[in-house]
PDB file of C-alpha atoms in Angstrom:
ATOM      1  CA  MET U   1       0.000   0.000   0.000  1.00 67.00           C
ATOM      2  CA  ASP U   2       2.833   2.397   0.828  1.00 88.00           C
ATOM      3  CA  THR U   3       4.407   1.738  -2.571  1.00 90.00           C
ATOM      4  CA  GLN U   4       1.188   2.681  -4.356  1.00 91.00           C
ATOM      5  CA  ARG U   5       0.940   5.930  -2.414  1.00 91.00           C
ATOM      6  CA  ARG U   6       4.536   6.842  -3.304  1.00 93.00           C
ATOM      7  CA  LEU U   7       3.899   6.047  -6.943  1.00 93.00           C
ATOM      8  CA  LEU U   8       0.775   8.215  -6.928  1.00 93.00           C
ATOM      9  CA  GLN U   9       2.697  11.091  -5.321  1.00 94.00           C
ATOM     10  CA  ARG U  10       5.508  10.791  -7.846  1.00 95.00           C
ATOM     11  CA  ASN U  11       3.025  10.831 -10.719  1.00 94.00           C
ATOM     12  CA  MET U  12       1.297  13.897  -9.264  1.00 95.00           C
ATOM     13  CA  ILE U  13       4.624  15.728  -8.913  1.00 96.00           C
ATOM     14  CA  SER U  14       5.549  14.882 -12.507  1.00 95.00           C
ATOM     15  CA  GLU U  15       2.175  16.046 -13.783  1.00 96.00           C
ATOM     16  CA  ASN U  16       2.374  19.302 -11.812  1.00 96.00           C
ATOM     17  CA  THR U  17       5.883  19.944 -13.147  1.00 95.00           C
ATOM     18  CA  ARG U  18       4.805  19.374 -16.753  1.00 95.00           C
ATOM     19  CA  GLU U  19       1.812  21.687 -16.269  1.00 96.00           C
ATOM     20  CA  GLY U  20       4.013  24.368 -14.703  1.00 94.00           C
ATOM     21  CA  VAL U  21       6.541  24.240 -17.540  1.00 94.00           C
ATOM     22  CA  ALA U  22       3.756  24.380 -20.127  1.00 94.00           C
ATOM     23  CA  ALA U  23       2.190  27.387 -18.376  1.00 94.00           C
ATOM     24  CA  ALA U  24       5.553  29.189 -18.229  1.00 93.00           C
ATOM     25  CA  GLU U  25       6.187  28.551 -21.933  1.00 92.00           C
ATOM     26  CA  ALA U  26       2.660  29.741 -22.788  1.00 93.00           C
ATOM     27  CA  ALA U  27       3.333  32.932 -20.831  1.00 94.00           C
ATOM     28  CA  GLY U  28       6.482  33.497 -22.910  1.00 91.00           C
ATOM     29  CA  LYS U  29       8.948  32.965 -20.085  1.00 90.00           C
ATOM     30  CA  THR U  30      12.442  31.755 -20.882  1.00 86.00           C
ATOM     31  CA  LEU U  31      13.277  28.517 -19.147  1.00 87.00           C
ATOM     32  CA  GLY U  32      16.717  27.381 -18.099  1.00 88.00           C
ATOM     33  CA  ARG U  33      19.961  29.077 -17.309  1.00 87.00           C
ATOM     34  CA  PRO U  34      20.801  32.326 -19.144  1.00 86.00           C
ATOM     35  CA  ASN U  35      23.588  32.267 -21.732  1.00 84.00           C
ATOM     36  CA  ALA U  36      27.010  33.266 -20.427  1.00 87.00           C
ATOM     37  CA  LEU U  37      27.745  35.207 -23.625  1.00 91.00           C
ATOM     38  CA  ASP U  38      25.486  37.490 -25.601  1.00 90.00           C
ATOM     39  CA  PRO U  39      25.211  37.055 -29.390  1.00 90.00           C
ATOM     40  CA  SER U  40      27.531  39.973 -30.218  1.00 92.00           C
ATOM     41  CA  THR U  41      30.257  38.547 -27.953  1.00 93.00           C
ATOM     42  CA  ALA U  42      29.788  35.116 -29.526  1.00 92.00           C
ATOM     43  CA  THR U  43      30.238  36.676 -32.973  1.00 93.00           C
ATOM     44  CA  ALA U  44      33.451  38.381 -31.822  1.00 94.00           C
ATOM     45  CA  ILE U  45      34.720  35.073 -30.418  1.00 95.00           C
ATOM     46  CA  MET U  46      34.049  33.299 -33.718  1.00 92.00           C
ATOM     47  CA  ALA U  47      35.864  36.010 -35.659  1.00 93.00           C
ATOM     48  CA  ALA U  48      38.884  35.922 -33.323  1.00 95.00           C
ATOM     49  CA  TYR U  49      39.015  32.126 -33.494  1.00 94.00           C
ATOM     50  CA  ARG U  50      38.965  32.202 -37.301  1.00 91.00           C
ATOM     51  CA  GLN U  51      41.897  34.625 -37.178  1.00 93.00           C
ATOM     52  CA  GLY U  52      43.889  32.134 -35.120  1.00 93.00           C
ATOM     53  CA  ALA U  53      43.104  32.918 -31.468  1.00 94.00           C
ATOM     54  CA  ALA U  54      43.390  29.983 -29.066  1.00 95.00           C
ATOM     55  CA  VAL U  55      40.376  28.720 -27.144  1.00 95.00           C
ATOM     56  CA  LYS U  56      42.081  29.190 -23.767  1.00 96.00           C
ATOM     57  CA  ALA U  57      43.110  32.741 -24.620  1.00 96.00           C
ATOM     58  CA  LEU U  58      39.557  33.599 -25.649  1.00 96.00           C
ATOM     59  CA  ALA U  59      38.240  32.072 -22.428  1.00 96.00           C
ATOM     60  CA  ARG U  60      40.593  34.193 -20.326  1.00 96.00           C
ATOM     61  CA  GLN U  61      39.731  37.315 -22.301  1.00 95.00           C
ATOM     62  CA  HIS U  62      35.961  36.848 -21.840  1.00 94.00           C
ATOM     63  CA  ARG U  63      36.212  35.406 -18.302  1.00 94.00           C
ATOM     64  CA  VAL U  64      34.431  32.154 -19.080  1.00 95.00           C
ATOM     65  CA  ALA U  65      35.468  28.511 -19.100  1.00 95.00           C
ATOM     66  CA  PRO U  66      37.146  27.095 -22.231  1.00 96.00           C
ATOM     67  CA  LYS U  67      34.189  24.720 -22.506  1.00 95.00           C
ATOM     68  CA  THR U  68      31.906  27.746 -22.983  1.00 94.00           C
ATOM     69  CA  ILE U  69      34.079  28.972 -25.858  1.00 95.00           C
ATOM     70  CA  ARG U  70      34.092  25.501 -27.444  1.00 94.00           C
ATOM     71  CA  ARG U  71      30.298  25.316 -27.098  1.00 92.00           C
ATOM     72  CA  VAL U  72      29.918  28.658 -28.916  1.00 92.00           C
ATOM     73  CA  LEU U  73      32.297  27.556 -31.669  1.00 93.00           C
ATOM     74  CA  ASP U  74      30.660  24.145 -32.030  1.00 91.00           C
ATOM     75  CA  ALA U  75      27.208  25.741 -32.345  1.00 87.00           C
ATOM     76  CA  VAL U  76      28.270  27.264 -35.670  1.00 82.00           C
ATOM     77  CA  GLY U  77      30.752  24.576 -36.703  1.00 82.00           C
ATOM     78  CA  ALA U  78      33.755  26.908 -36.458  1.00 77.00           C
ATOM     79  CA  ARG U  79      36.068  24.298 -34.926  1.00 75.00           C
ATOM     80  CA  GLU U  80      35.295  21.865 -37.739  1.00 73.00           C
ATOM     81  CA  LEU U  81      36.190  24.479 -40.354  1.00 56.00           C
ATOM     82  CA  ARG U  82      39.543  25.255 -38.750  1.00 57.00           C
ATOM     83  CA  SER U  83      40.569  21.617 -38.336  1.00 56.00           C
ATOM     84  CA  SER U  84      39.772  20.866 -41.993  1.00 55.00           C
ATOM     85  CA  CYS U  85      41.942  23.720 -43.309  1.00 54.00           C
ATOM     86  CA  PRO U  86      45.352  22.673 -44.653  1.00 54.00           C
ATOM     87  CA  ALA U  87      48.366  23.819 -42.661  1.00 50.00           C
ATOM     88  CA  SER U  88      50.244  26.703 -44.250  1.00 45.00           C
TER      89      SER U  88
END
């Protein structure tokens, strides 16, 4: 009997969460964590990377983790472009 009650509670929590998320989306609210970098900064990072800047240097310059820089670059495929270029 206790197991059934727990299962019912878990299902109710899940249903309430789904309803809350749907209501927030319907109200136009942004869900999740805000981006660490705004679009103009991301554009500047992509341009600097294409000119040869290192990921770690860009991370230090913008005071974010290198993973954040790689995520920005991967979103537009910039790292793939650079690795496919022949060495000069």
